[in-house]
């Protein structure tokens, strides 16, 4: 049966229904058209991106929000998570393995360079080739020939850390070709009914030829094709701000309703909140913990909250001997039982979080609480102490303090201190936050396997799929699997799920894979989120999308 993915979106409909029923705060805001200024620049909260702004190398939230505004892909997602064709005229398949993509005529980058089928083929091959060291190359794993271009050799250094060295046997994926200027043919390694759902994610964005010629230089001043463009040469002022202005030539589904967005970098959400109260900042999606109980009264009619496809975890480094073997397994379980998720969600997050029940959030289709092993998420002080003592009997804990690495800009200090106190009170171990002013600094240490203890982590959905909360984070060699977790049985179940004929069959396999995660506990699910945002008197309307990201292009200023 031939079908187009523009109409096959059962999972997305479930998300839309969940969000519609969830209820919002003052949400949205309204103003007459006469009071809206379409040329006004929006000043928005952010932090320094981790890497140069290349779509296939950006997989953290602060760089991601910029990249998503500078570029447009084959598809995008509306506020409810429904896929919408952008540069794609059509996306079709007869067998869910060979896909034919037609590109709309006339698409160009802001430098005038045409966007053709070859543009996408070259961009995707660049992203997947291991020698280019792109974080998101993993997203092309389904395409035939990916294994040849992504190959690496793994060795171990004197300290036992894994070192990956690129060793591709080909420079292009055999399953990817440009048939003509407007037609891309993609052959997958196996049938995957929902493959095209991913095509709105930034890893699949097109790149101009200059990016492929000199990625490092390009990443400092990227040229894209999205609703915004860099305001000028040097618009990225490191550790200060990034200035974007409206792309007047853009004609896609995300046309900007304002004149631009300037992302201002903060290392602490409290000054940003104060700036908002004084109308010196226009919008933030990161609130200080002490404002979670008051933001609706601090910003009456200028706030919004809804459940989103985002979750939080504490990741456990497998390279740390304290968490290896049978003793390590018992310690992981003890740590999980020692966290009072419900109390922290209520007291510190004022109900804007709910205790996690799985490794994926409830708004994603296929979510279930009934996963074997999920009971490890229940707070049980006695059980936690018993498990820790069993671990001590096998192998004593090596170290005086358990550190929990976290960026301090995201309002994380208070809840991490609460978790650390839980470890002290329930396990009898000293624990403390390992603070980082920049999120990028912590990510770099995670990537180099250099953290001494646990790491705060979170995932904002790239595309609305249960797999997206599992594969990129926990599959062997995955782009955001910084702690290098690996389990062949888990990988096999993911592959089976990707090759399933129906979403229901796929999700059943993905939930089987989650049971393995609960057995191994490479990370501890903490809570799911309802993302609050607040805005200044300079903003008439604002909202978040399905995954909690602010829809900056849709902000109306006054």
Protein backbone atom coordinates (compact mmCIF):
# COMPACT_ATOMS: atom_id res chain seq x y z
CA UNK A 1 0.00 0.00 0.00
CA UNK A 2 1.41 3.41 -0.96
CA UNK A 3 1.05 6.06 1.71
CA UNK A 4 2.36 9.53 2.42
CA UNK A 5 3.58 10.46 5.88
CA UNK A 6 1.67 13.74 5.74
CA UNK A 7 -1.46 11.79 6.57
CA UNK A 8 -0.05 8.90 8.59
CA UNK A 9 0.45 10.50 12.02
CA UNK A 10 -1.51 8.49 14.54
CA UNK A 11 1.09 9.01 17.25
CA UNK A 12 1.04 12.74 16.79
CA UNK A 13 -2.70 12.87 17.15
CA UNK A 14 -2.41 11.21 20.53
CA UNK A 15 0.03 13.89 21.64
CA UNK A 16 -2.22 16.64 20.39
CA UNK A 17 -5.16 15.20 22.29
CA UNK A 18 -3.12 14.88 25.48
CA UNK A 19 -1.96 18.46 25.28
CA UNK A 20 -5.40 19.77 24.46
CA UNK A 21 -6.85 18.09 27.54
CA UNK A 22 -4.01 19.08 29.82
CA UNK A 23 -5.05 22.65 30.48
CA UNK A 24 -2.81 25.71 30.44
CA UNK A 25 -2.12 28.69 32.61
CA UNK A 26 -3.02 32.18 31.47
CA UNK A 27 -1.62 30.91 28.17
CA UNK A 28 -1.19 32.77 24.95
CA UNK A 29 -2.35 36.29 25.70
CA UNK A 30 -4.36 38.45 23.31
CA UNK A 31 -3.87 41.90 21.82
CA UNK A 32 -5.53 43.83 19.01
CA UNK A 33 -3.72 43.82 15.68
CA UNK A 34 -3.17 47.56 15.97
CA UNK A 35 -0.98 47.12 19.05
CA UNK A 36 1.31 44.47 17.54
CA UNK A 37 4.70 45.59 16.18
CA UNK A 38 5.92 43.05 13.57
CA UNK A 39 9.34 44.72 13.35
CA UNK A 40 10.23 44.59 17.04
CA UNK A 41 13.18 42.47 18.23
CA UNK A 42 12.41 39.94 20.98
CA UNK A 43 14.96 39.59 23.79
CA UNK A 44 14.97 35.96 24.97
CA UNK A 45 16.70 33.95 27.72
CA UNK A 46 19.45 31.53 26.71
CA UNK A 47 23.02 30.43 27.40
CA UNK A 48 26.22 29.92 25.41
CA UNK A 49 25.84 27.06 22.86
CA UNK A 50 28.20 24.14 23.29
CA UNK A 51 29.48 23.98 19.71
CA UNK A 52 29.63 26.00 16.48
CA UNK A 53 26.13 26.24 15.00
CA UNK A 54 26.06 23.27 12.62
CA UNK A 55 22.68 21.46 12.69
CA UNK A 56 24.20 17.99 12.70
CA UNK A 57 26.54 18.87 15.56
CA UNK A 58 24.03 20.64 17.80
CA UNK A 59 22.18 18.42 20.25
CA UNK A 60 21.83 20.64 23.30
CA UNK A 61 18.96 23.00 23.96
CA UNK A 62 20.68 26.39 23.83
CA UNK A 63 22.36 25.83 20.49
CA UNK A 64 19.32 23.95 19.23
CA UNK A 65 16.94 26.87 19.68
CA UNK A 66 19.16 29.01 17.43
CA UNK A 67 19.69 26.34 14.77
CA UNK A 68 15.95 25.66 14.52
CA UNK A 69 15.32 29.31 13.68
CA UNK A 70 18.15 29.63 11.16
CA UNK A 71 17.23 26.53 9.14
CA UNK A 72 14.27 24.78 7.56
CA UNK A 73 14.18 21.09 6.70
CA UNK A 74 11.95 18.84 4.67
CA UNK A 75 9.39 18.93 7.47
CA UNK A 76 8.64 20.83 10.64
CA UNK A 77 6.26 20.23 13.55
CA UNK A 78 3.35 22.40 14.56
CA UNK A 79 2.58 23.39 18.16
CA UNK A 80 0.87 20.06 18.83
CA UNK A 81 3.63 17.92 17.32
CA UNK A 82 1.90 17.25 14.01
CA UNK A 83 4.40 16.93 11.12
CA UNK A 84 4.03 19.57 8.43
CA UNK A 85 5.83 19.49 5.10
CA UNK A 86 8.22 22.41 4.70
CA UNK A 87 10.73 21.98 1.84
CA UNK A 88 9.21 18.60 0.99
CA UNK A 89 6.54 18.60 -1.70
CA UNK A 90 5.83 14.93 -0.94
CA UNK A 91 7.29 11.98 0.97
CA UNK A 92 6.17 8.58 -0.28
CA UNK A 93 6.94 4.88 0.01
CA UNK A 94 5.48 1.57 -1.17
CA UNK A 95 7.20 -0.66 1.36
CA UNK A 96 8.47 1.61 4.20
CA UNK A 97 12.03 0.81 3.09
CA UNK A 98 12.55 2.79 -0.10
CA UNK A 99 11.39 6.40 0.19
CA UNK A 100 10.97 9.00 -2.52
CA UNK A 101 11.12 12.65 -1.47
CA UNK A 102 10.17 15.49 -3.79
CA UNK A 103 11.57 18.94 -2.94
CA UNK A 104 9.69 22.17 -3.58
CA UNK A 105 11.03 24.34 -6.38
CA UNK A 106 12.79 27.64 -5.74
CA UNK A 107 14.17 27.05 -2.24
CA UNK A 108 17.35 29.01 -1.48
CA UNK A 109 19.71 29.81 1.37
CA UNK A 110 19.95 33.44 2.41
CA UNK A 111 23.17 33.77 0.34
CA UNK A 112 21.20 32.92 -2.79
CA UNK A 113 22.50 29.36 -3.19
CA UNK A 114 19.82 26.97 -4.48
CA UNK A 115 18.65 24.06 -2.32
CA UNK A 116 18.36 20.88 -4.40
CA UNK A 117 18.18 17.15 -3.81
CA UNK A 118 21.96 17.08 -3.99
CA UNK A 119 22.11 19.66 -1.18
CA UNK A 120 20.33 17.26 1.14
CA UNK A 121 22.34 14.23 0.00
CA UNK A 122 25.64 16.06 0.54
CA UNK A 123 24.51 17.44 3.91
CA UNK A 124 23.37 14.06 5.20
CA UNK A 125 26.53 12.30 4.06
CA UNK A 126 28.58 15.02 5.73
CA UNK A 127 26.65 14.52 8.98
CA UNK A 128 27.00 10.74 8.95
CA UNK A 129 30.70 10.53 8.02
CA UNK A 130 32.60 9.72 11.21
CA UNK A 131 35.64 11.82 10.29
CA UNK A 132 33.44 14.94 10.44
CA UNK A 133 32.72 14.28 14.13
CA UNK A 134 29.11 15.44 14.01
CA UNK A 135 27.18 14.65 17.20
CA UNK A 136 23.95 13.90 15.36
CA UNK A 137 25.38 11.59 12.74
CA UNK A 138 23.65 8.76 14.61
CA UNK A 139 20.27 9.93 13.30
CA UNK A 140 21.17 8.53 9.87
CA UNK A 141 21.69 5.01 11.18
CA UNK A 142 18.61 3.69 9.39
CA UNK A 143 19.93 4.50 5.91
CA UNK A 144 21.61 1.69 3.99
CA UNK A 145 25.37 2.16 4.03
CA UNK A 146 25.46 4.18 7.24
CA UNK A 147 27.68 1.59 8.93
CA UNK A 148 30.35 2.12 6.26
CA UNK A 149 30.57 5.89 6.63
CA UNK A 150 30.20 5.97 10.41
CA UNK A 151 32.69 3.26 11.32
CA UNK A 152 35.09 3.88 14.21
CA UNK A 153 37.71 1.86 16.01
CA UNK A 154 37.55 1.83 19.80
CA UNK A 155 40.57 1.58 22.07
CA UNK A 156 41.08 2.10 25.79
CA UNK A 157 43.53 4.52 27.37
CA UNK A 158 45.63 3.96 30.50
CA UNK A 159 42.76 5.11 32.72
CA UNK A 160 40.29 2.70 31.13
CA UNK A 161 38.40 5.34 29.13
CA UNK A 162 37.12 4.47 25.68
CA UNK A 163 38.66 6.32 22.74
CA UNK A 164 36.85 6.26 19.39
CA UNK A 165 38.87 6.89 16.23
CA UNK A 166 37.03 7.44 12.92
CA UNK A 167 37.63 4.64 10.45
CA UNK A 168 35.04 4.91 7.64
CA UNK A 169 35.26 2.52 4.71
CA UNK A 170 33.14 4.77 2.45
CA UNK A 171 32.44 8.51 2.21
CA UNK A 172 28.80 8.32 1.13
CA UNK A 173 25.83 6.19 2.14
CA UNK A 174 24.86 3.69 -0.56
CA UNK A 175 21.18 4.06 0.26
CA UNK A 176 21.08 7.78 -0.44
CA UNK A 177 21.04 9.43 -3.86
CA UNK A 178 19.77 12.45 -5.76
CA UNK A 179 17.75 11.18 -8.73
CA UNK A 180 17.43 14.68 -10.14
CA UNK A 181 17.46 18.24 -8.79
CA UNK A 182 14.15 17.80 -7.00
CA UNK A 183 14.08 14.08 -6.08
CA UNK A 184 15.82 12.24 -3.26
CA UNK A 185 15.70 8.46 -3.05
CA UNK A 186 16.41 6.90 0.33
CA UNK A 187 16.80 3.18 0.88
CA UNK A 188 16.76 2.05 4.51
CA UNK A 189 18.55 -1.00 5.85
CA UNK A 190 15.15 -2.37 6.89
CA UNK A 191 11.53 -1.20 6.59
CA UNK A 192 10.66 1.52 9.11
CA UNK A 193 7.10 2.74 8.89
CA UNK A 194 7.68 5.96 10.82
CA UNK A 195 11.10 6.92 9.42
CA UNK A 196 9.90 10.13 7.77
CA UNK A 197 8.63 11.40 11.11
CA UNK A 198 12.26 12.26 11.96
CA UNK A 199 12.77 14.54 8.99
CA UNK A 200 11.79 17.67 10.91
CA UNK A 201 14.72 17.24 13.29
CA UNK A 202 17.71 19.52 12.88
CA UNK A 203 20.15 16.74 11.94
CA UNK A 204 18.32 16.52 8.60
CA UNK A 205 18.56 20.25 7.77
CA UNK A 206 20.32 21.20 4.50
CA UNK A 207 23.72 22.92 4.49
CA UNK A 208 25.17 25.30 1.90
CA UNK A 209 28.43 24.41 0.18
CA UNK A 210 30.40 26.81 2.40
CA UNK A 211 29.53 24.72 5.45
CA UNK A 212 30.97 21.58 3.91
CA UNK A 213 34.11 23.40 2.77
CA UNK A 214 34.93 24.97 6.16
CA UNK A 215 32.58 23.73 8.91
CA UNK A 216 34.39 25.48 11.76
CA UNK A 217 34.31 28.95 10.21
CA UNK A 218 30.77 28.46 8.96
CA UNK A 219 29.54 27.45 12.40
CA UNK A 220 30.51 30.83 13.82
CA UNK A 221 28.40 32.70 11.28
CA UNK A 222 25.96 30.20 9.72
CA UNK A 223 23.93 30.88 6.59
CA UNK A 224 20.59 29.10 6.61
CA UNK A 225 17.16 29.10 5.02
CA UNK A 226 14.82 29.42 8.00
CA UNK A 227 12.54 32.16 9.29
CA UNK A 228 15.54 34.07 10.70
CA UNK A 229 19.14 34.81 9.75
CA UNK A 230 22.17 36.08 11.60
CA UNK A 231 21.83 39.84 12.09
CA UNK A 232 25.34 40.55 10.88
CA UNK A 233 28.88 39.23 10.80
CA UNK A 234 29.83 38.64 14.41
CA UNK A 235 26.20 38.38 15.57
CA UNK A 236 27.32 35.61 17.91
CA UNK A 237 29.05 37.47 20.73
CA UNK A 238 30.43 34.61 22.78
CA UNK A 239 29.32 34.46 26.42
CA UNK A 240 27.00 37.40 25.75
CA UNK A 241 24.33 36.98 23.06
CA UNK A 242 23.31 35.91 19.56
CA UNK A 243 21.34 38.32 17.37
CA UNK A 244 18.90 37.02 14.75
CA UNK A 245 16.71 39.07 12.42
CA UNK A 246 13.73 38.09 10.29
CA UNK A 247 14.50 36.45 6.95
CA UNK A 248 12.26 38.46 4.63
CA UNK A 249 12.69 35.90 1.83
CA UNK A 250 11.34 33.01 3.90
CA UNK A 251 7.97 31.63 2.75
CA UNK A 252 7.57 28.42 4.78
CA UNK A 253 5.08 27.44 7.49
CA UNK A 254 6.95 29.25 10.32
CA UNK A 255 6.88 32.85 9.10
CA UNK A 256 8.17 35.20 11.81
CA UNK A 257 5.65 37.50 13.47
CA UNK A 258 8.41 39.71 14.89
CA UNK A 259 11.50 41.46 13.59
CA UNK A 260 14.05 39.13 15.19
CA UNK A 261 15.23 37.38 18.32
CA UNK A 262 18.24 38.29 20.42
CA UNK A 263 19.23 35.44 22.71
CA UNK A 264 20.86 36.83 25.83
CA UNK A 265 23.10 34.48 27.80
CA UNK A 266 22.59 34.05 31.54
CA UNK A 267 24.42 31.74 33.93
CA UNK A 268 21.75 32.14 36.61
CA UNK A 269 17.96 32.34 36.02
CA UNK A 270 17.37 34.77 38.90
CA UNK A 271 18.84 37.88 37.17
CA UNK A 272 16.89 36.93 34.05
CA UNK A 273 13.67 36.77 36.05
CA UNK A 274 14.42 40.20 37.53
CA UNK A 275 15.12 41.56 34.05
CA UNK A 276 11.75 40.22 32.90
CA UNK A 277 9.96 41.91 35.76
CA UNK A 278 11.58 45.18 34.68
CA UNK A 279 10.75 44.54 30.97
CA UNK A 280 14.47 44.40 30.15
CA UNK A 281 14.06 40.81 28.90
CA UNK A 282 11.01 39.64 26.98
CA UNK A 283 10.64 35.89 27.53
CA UNK A 284 12.16 32.98 29.44
CA UNK A 285 11.52 29.25 29.60
CA UNK A 286 13.85 28.79 32.60
CA UNK A 287 12.54 30.00 35.95
CA UNK A 288 14.42 30.13 39.26
CA UNK A 289 13.09 27.53 41.67
CA UNK A 290 11.82 30.14 44.11
CA UNK A 291 9.59 31.60 41.38
CA UNK A 292 7.73 28.39 40.53
CA UNK A 293 5.15 29.10 43.23
CA UNK A 294 4.71 32.76 42.30
CA UNK A 295 5.20 33.16 38.54
CA UNK A 296 1.46 33.20 37.79
CA UNK A 297 0.94 36.12 40.19
CA UNK A 298 4.23 37.80 39.23
CA UNK A 299 3.19 37.71 35.57
CA UNK A 300 -0.63 37.69 35.50
CA UNK A 301 -1.94 37.08 31.97
CA UNK A 302 1.68 36.76 30.87
CA UNK A 303 2.42 33.09 31.56
CA UNK A 304 1.66 29.66 30.13
CA UNK A 305 2.16 26.09 31.31
CA UNK A 306 1.39 22.75 29.68
CA UNK A 307 2.69 19.15 29.80
CA UNK A 308 5.46 18.60 27.28
CA UNK A 309 7.62 15.89 25.76
CA UNK A 310 10.58 16.51 28.05
CA UNK A 311 12.01 14.53 30.96
CA UNK A 312 14.88 14.61 33.46
CA UNK A 313 17.33 11.98 34.64
CA UNK A 314 20.41 11.49 36.79
CA UNK A 315 22.90 9.68 34.60
CA UNK A 316 25.37 7.26 36.16
CA UNK A 317 28.83 6.92 34.57
CA UNK A 318 29.55 3.29 33.80
CA UNK A 319 33.27 4.09 33.75
CA UNK A 320 33.18 4.81 37.51
CA UNK A 321 34.23 1.59 39.34
CA UNK A 322 31.76 2.37 42.16
CA UNK A 323 28.90 1.64 39.76
CA UNK A 324 30.29 -1.44 38.05
CA UNK A 325 29.55 -5.11 38.65
CA UNK A 326 27.06 -6.48 41.16
CA UNK A 327 27.93 -3.87 43.78
CA UNK A 328 27.42 -1.12 41.22
CA UNK A 329 24.03 -2.50 40.24
CA UNK A 330 22.89 -2.50 43.88
CA UNK A 331 24.16 1.07 44.34
CA UNK A 332 22.20 2.27 41.29
CA UNK A 333 19.02 0.79 42.74
CA UNK A 334 19.77 2.25 46.17
CA UNK A 335 20.25 5.73 44.74
CA UNK A 336 16.95 5.53 42.89
CA UNK A 337 14.99 4.39 45.95
CA UNK A 338 16.59 7.16 48.02
CA UNK A 339 15.07 9.95 45.89
CA UNK A 340 11.71 11.24 47.05
CA UNK A 341 10.50 12.32 43.62
CA UNK A 342 6.98 13.14 44.69
CA UNK A 343 8.05 15.42 47.53
CA UNK A 344 10.60 17.26 45.38
CA UNK A 345 8.06 17.73 42.58
CA UNK A 346 5.56 19.16 45.03
CA UNK A 347 7.77 21.28 47.29
CA UNK A 348 10.52 22.53 44.98
CA UNK A 349 8.80 22.46 41.59
CA UNK A 350 5.37 23.53 42.88
CA UNK A 351 3.61 20.93 40.77
CA UNK A 352 5.31 21.82 37.47
CA UNK A 353 6.92 18.36 37.55
CA UNK A 354 5.44 14.91 38.09
CA UNK A 355 7.43 11.86 39.26
CA UNK A 356 8.73 9.81 36.35
CA UNK A 357 7.13 6.43 35.71
CA UNK A 358 9.33 5.42 32.76
CA UNK A 359 12.22 6.58 30.57
CA UNK A 360 9.78 8.47 28.31
CA UNK A 361 7.16 11.12 29.19
CA UNK A 362 3.40 10.42 29.29
CA UNK A 363 2.52 12.68 26.34
CA UNK A 364 4.32 10.36 23.89
CA UNK A 365 2.19 7.73 22.16
CA UNK A 366 3.00 4.24 23.45
CA UNK A 367 3.81 5.42 26.98
CA UNK A 368 2.94 2.97 29.75
CA UNK A 369 3.61 2.82 33.47
CA UNK A 370 3.52 -0.98 33.44
CA UNK A 371 7.15 -1.70 32.60
CA UNK A 372 8.88 -4.47 34.57
CA UNK A 373 11.42 -2.99 36.97
CA UNK A 374 9.82 0.48 37.10
CA UNK A 375 9.14 -0.03 40.80
CA UNK A 376 12.75 1.03 41.37
CA UNK A 377 11.49 4.59 40.93
CA UNK A 378 9.46 4.40 44.14
CA UNK A 379 10.82 6.19 47.19
CA UNK A 380 11.72 3.61 49.85
CA UNK A 381 14.31 4.77 52.39
CA UNK A 382 14.59 1.38 54.10
CA UNK A 383 15.04 -0.46 50.82
CA UNK A 384 17.62 2.08 49.69
CA UNK A 385 19.70 1.63 52.84
CA UNK A 386 19.49 -2.16 52.61
CA UNK A 387 20.67 -2.19 48.99
CA UNK A 388 23.54 0.21 49.74
CA UNK A 389 24.72 -1.96 52.62
CA UNK A 390 24.61 -5.03 50.38
CA UNK A 391 26.80 -3.20 47.88
CA UNK A 392 29.22 -2.20 50.64
CA UNK A 393 29.57 -5.83 51.68
CA UNK A 394 30.65 -6.74 48.15
CA UNK A 395 32.85 -3.73 47.41
CA UNK A 396 33.20 -0.66 49.68
CA UNK A 397 32.44 2.69 48.08
CA UNK A 398 35.64 4.42 46.98
CA UNK A 399 35.41 8.11 47.75
CA UNK A 400 34.32 10.55 50.43
CA UNK A 401 31.73 12.60 48.50
CA UNK A 402 29.32 11.70 45.70
CA UNK A 403 29.20 14.67 43.34
CA UNK A 404 26.21 15.52 41.15
CA UNK A 405 27.25 17.58 38.14
CA UNK A 406 24.82 20.23 36.95
CA UNK A 407 24.65 23.55 35.18
CA UNK A 408 23.52 26.28 37.55
CA UNK A 409 21.68 28.38 34.97
CA UNK A 410 18.64 26.14 34.76
CA UNK A 411 17.26 26.46 38.28
CA UNK A 412 18.75 23.10 39.23
CA UNK A 413 20.57 23.94 42.47
CA UNK A 414 17.61 23.50 44.84
CA UNK A 415 16.40 20.12 43.62
CA UNK A 416 19.92 18.71 43.44
CA UNK A 417 20.52 19.79 47.02
CA UNK A 418 17.29 17.98 47.96
CA UNK A 419 18.46 14.82 46.17
CA UNK A 420 21.88 15.08 47.84
CA UNK A 421 20.21 15.41 51.27
CA UNK A 422 18.19 12.31 50.48
CA UNK A 423 21.38 10.40 49.76
CA UNK A 424 22.89 11.64 53.03
CA UNK A 425 19.84 10.86 55.15
CA UNK A 426 18.86 7.56 53.56
CA UNK A 427 22.21 6.08 52.53
CA UNK A 428 24.60 7.71 54.97
CA UNK A 429 26.87 9.10 52.24
CA UNK A 430 28.03 12.66 51.66
CA UNK A 431 26.73 14.16 48.42
CA UNK A 432 26.92 17.61 46.87
CA UNK A 433 26.39 19.51 43.65
CA UNK A 434 29.29 19.89 41.22
CA UNK A 435 28.30 23.26 39.70
CA UNK A 436 28.92 24.50 36.17
CA UNK A 437 28.03 28.02 35.05
CA UNK A 438 27.77 26.84 31.45
CA UNK A 439 25.77 23.82 30.35
CA UNK A 440 28.31 23.30 27.55
CA UNK A 441 31.15 22.81 30.04
CA UNK A 442 29.36 19.94 31.74
CA UNK A 443 28.45 18.33 28.40
CA UNK A 444 32.08 18.41 27.30
CA UNK A 445 33.20 16.65 30.49
CA UNK A 446 30.45 14.05 30.11
CA UNK A 447 31.54 13.47 26.55
CA UNK A 448 35.16 12.98 27.59
CA UNK A 449 34.08 10.69 30.47
CA UNK A 450 35.72 12.98 32.99
CA UNK A 451 33.04 13.46 35.64
CA UNK A 452 33.72 11.93 39.06
CA UNK A 453 30.06 11.31 39.92
CA UNK A 454 26.51 11.58 38.62
CA UNK A 455 25.32 13.99 35.94
CA UNK A 456 22.07 15.90 35.66
CA UNK A 457 20.56 15.22 32.26
CA UNK A 458 17.35 15.92 30.43
CA UNK A 459 15.85 15.27 27.03
CA UNK A 460 13.61 17.49 24.97
CA UNK A 461 12.00 15.44 22.21
CA UNK A 462 13.49 15.92 18.74
CA UNK A 463 10.46 14.36 17.09
CA UNK A 464 7.36 12.85 18.71
CA UNK A 465 8.27 9.18 19.07
CA UNK A 466 8.93 6.79 21.93
CA UNK A 467 12.10 5.71 20.17
CA UNK A 468 13.49 9.25 20.33
CA UNK A 469 13.62 9.03 24.13
CA UNK A 470 15.56 5.74 23.96
CA UNK A 471 17.76 5.39 20.89
CA UNK A 472 19.70 8.68 20.86
CA UNK A 473 20.33 8.42 24.61
CA UNK A 474 21.01 4.77 25.39
CA UNK A 475 21.80 2.84 22.19
CA UNK A 476 25.41 1.79 21.71
CA UNK A 477 27.35 4.65 20.12
CA UNK A 478 24.36 7.00 20.10
CA UNK A 479 24.88 10.75 19.73
CA UNK A 480 23.82 11.70 23.26
CA UNK A 481 24.96 8.51 25.01
CA UNK A 482 27.76 10.40 26.75
CA UNK A 483 28.21 7.79 29.49
CA UNK A 484 28.81 5.08 26.85
CA UNK A 485 26.09 2.69 28.05
CA UNK A 486 25.89 -0.44 25.89
CA UNK A 487 23.66 -3.51 26.00
CA UNK A 488 23.29 -5.66 22.83
CA UNK A 489 19.87 -6.95 23.92
CA UNK A 490 18.61 -3.39 24.31
CA UNK A 491 20.01 -2.45 20.87
CA UNK A 492 18.34 -5.49 19.28
CA UNK A 493 14.92 -4.59 20.69
CA UNK A 494 15.26 -1.05 19.39
CA UNK A 495 16.05 -2.41 15.94
CA UNK A 496 13.05 -4.73 16.07
CA UNK A 497 10.85 -1.83 17.07
CA UNK A 498 12.11 0.34 14.23
CA UNK A 499 11.30 -2.43 11.78
CA UNK A 500 7.80 -3.11 13.13
CA UNK A 501 4.86 -2.84 10.73
CA UNK A 502 2.62 -0.81 13.00
CA UNK A 503 3.17 1.88 15.66
CA UNK A 504 1.59 -0.44 18.24
CA UNK A 505 4.04 -3.25 17.49
CA UNK A 506 6.94 -0.79 17.50
CA UNK A 507 6.00 0.69 20.86
CA UNK A 508 5.64 -2.78 22.39
CA UNK A 509 9.28 -3.49 21.46
CA UNK A 510 10.44 -0.11 22.71
CA UNK A 511 8.78 -0.77 26.06
CA UNK A 512 10.48 -4.16 26.24
CA UNK A 513 13.72 -2.25 25.74
CA UNK A 514 12.81 0.04 28.63
CA UNK A 515 12.58 -3.01 30.89
CA UNK A 516 16.28 -3.63 30.16
CA UNK A 517 17.06 -0.03 31.10
CA UNK A 518 15.31 -0.55 34.43
CA UNK A 519 17.42 -3.66 34.95
CA UNK A 520 20.71 -1.88 34.14
CA UNK A 521 19.84 1.65 35.35
CA UNK A 522 22.36 3.63 33.29
CA UNK A 523 20.35 6.64 34.43
CA UNK A 524 17.64 7.34 36.98
CA UNK A 525 14.40 8.82 35.58
CA UNK A 526 13.38 11.69 37.85
CA UNK A 527 10.33 13.57 36.61
CA UNK A 528 8.34 14.67 33.62
CA UNK A 529 7.70 18.31 32.98
CA UNK A 530 5.00 20.88 32.46
CA UNK A 531 7.03 23.77 31.08
CA UNK A 532 6.14 27.23 32.45
CA UNK A 533 7.11 30.30 30.46
CA UNK A 534 6.65 33.97 31.33
CA UNK A 535 6.93 37.09 29.23
CA UNK A 536 7.25 40.85 29.60
CA UNK A 537 4.83 43.69 28.97
CA UNK A 538 6.51 44.06 25.57
CA UNK A 539 4.99 40.77 24.38
CA UNK A 540 1.39 40.35 23.27
CA UNK A 541 1.41 36.59 22.65
CA UNK A 542 3.72 33.62 23.28
CA UNK A 543 3.46 29.83 23.49
CA UNK A 544 5.49 26.63 23.64
CA UNK A 545 5.41 23.72 21.24
CA UNK A 546 4.83 20.02 21.82
CA UNK A 547 8.32 19.48 23.26
CA UNK A 548 8.41 22.61 25.42
CA UNK A 549 10.44 24.75 23.07
CA UNK A 550 9.29 28.35 22.83
CA UNK A 551 7.81 29.09 19.40
CA UNK A 552 9.94 32.21 18.96
CA UNK A 553 8.75 32.84 15.41
CA UNK A 554 5.17 33.03 16.70
CA UNK A 555 5.84 35.64 19.40
CA UNK A 556 3.95 38.85 18.80
CA UNK A 557 5.54 42.00 20.22
CA UNK A 558 3.99 45.34 21.06
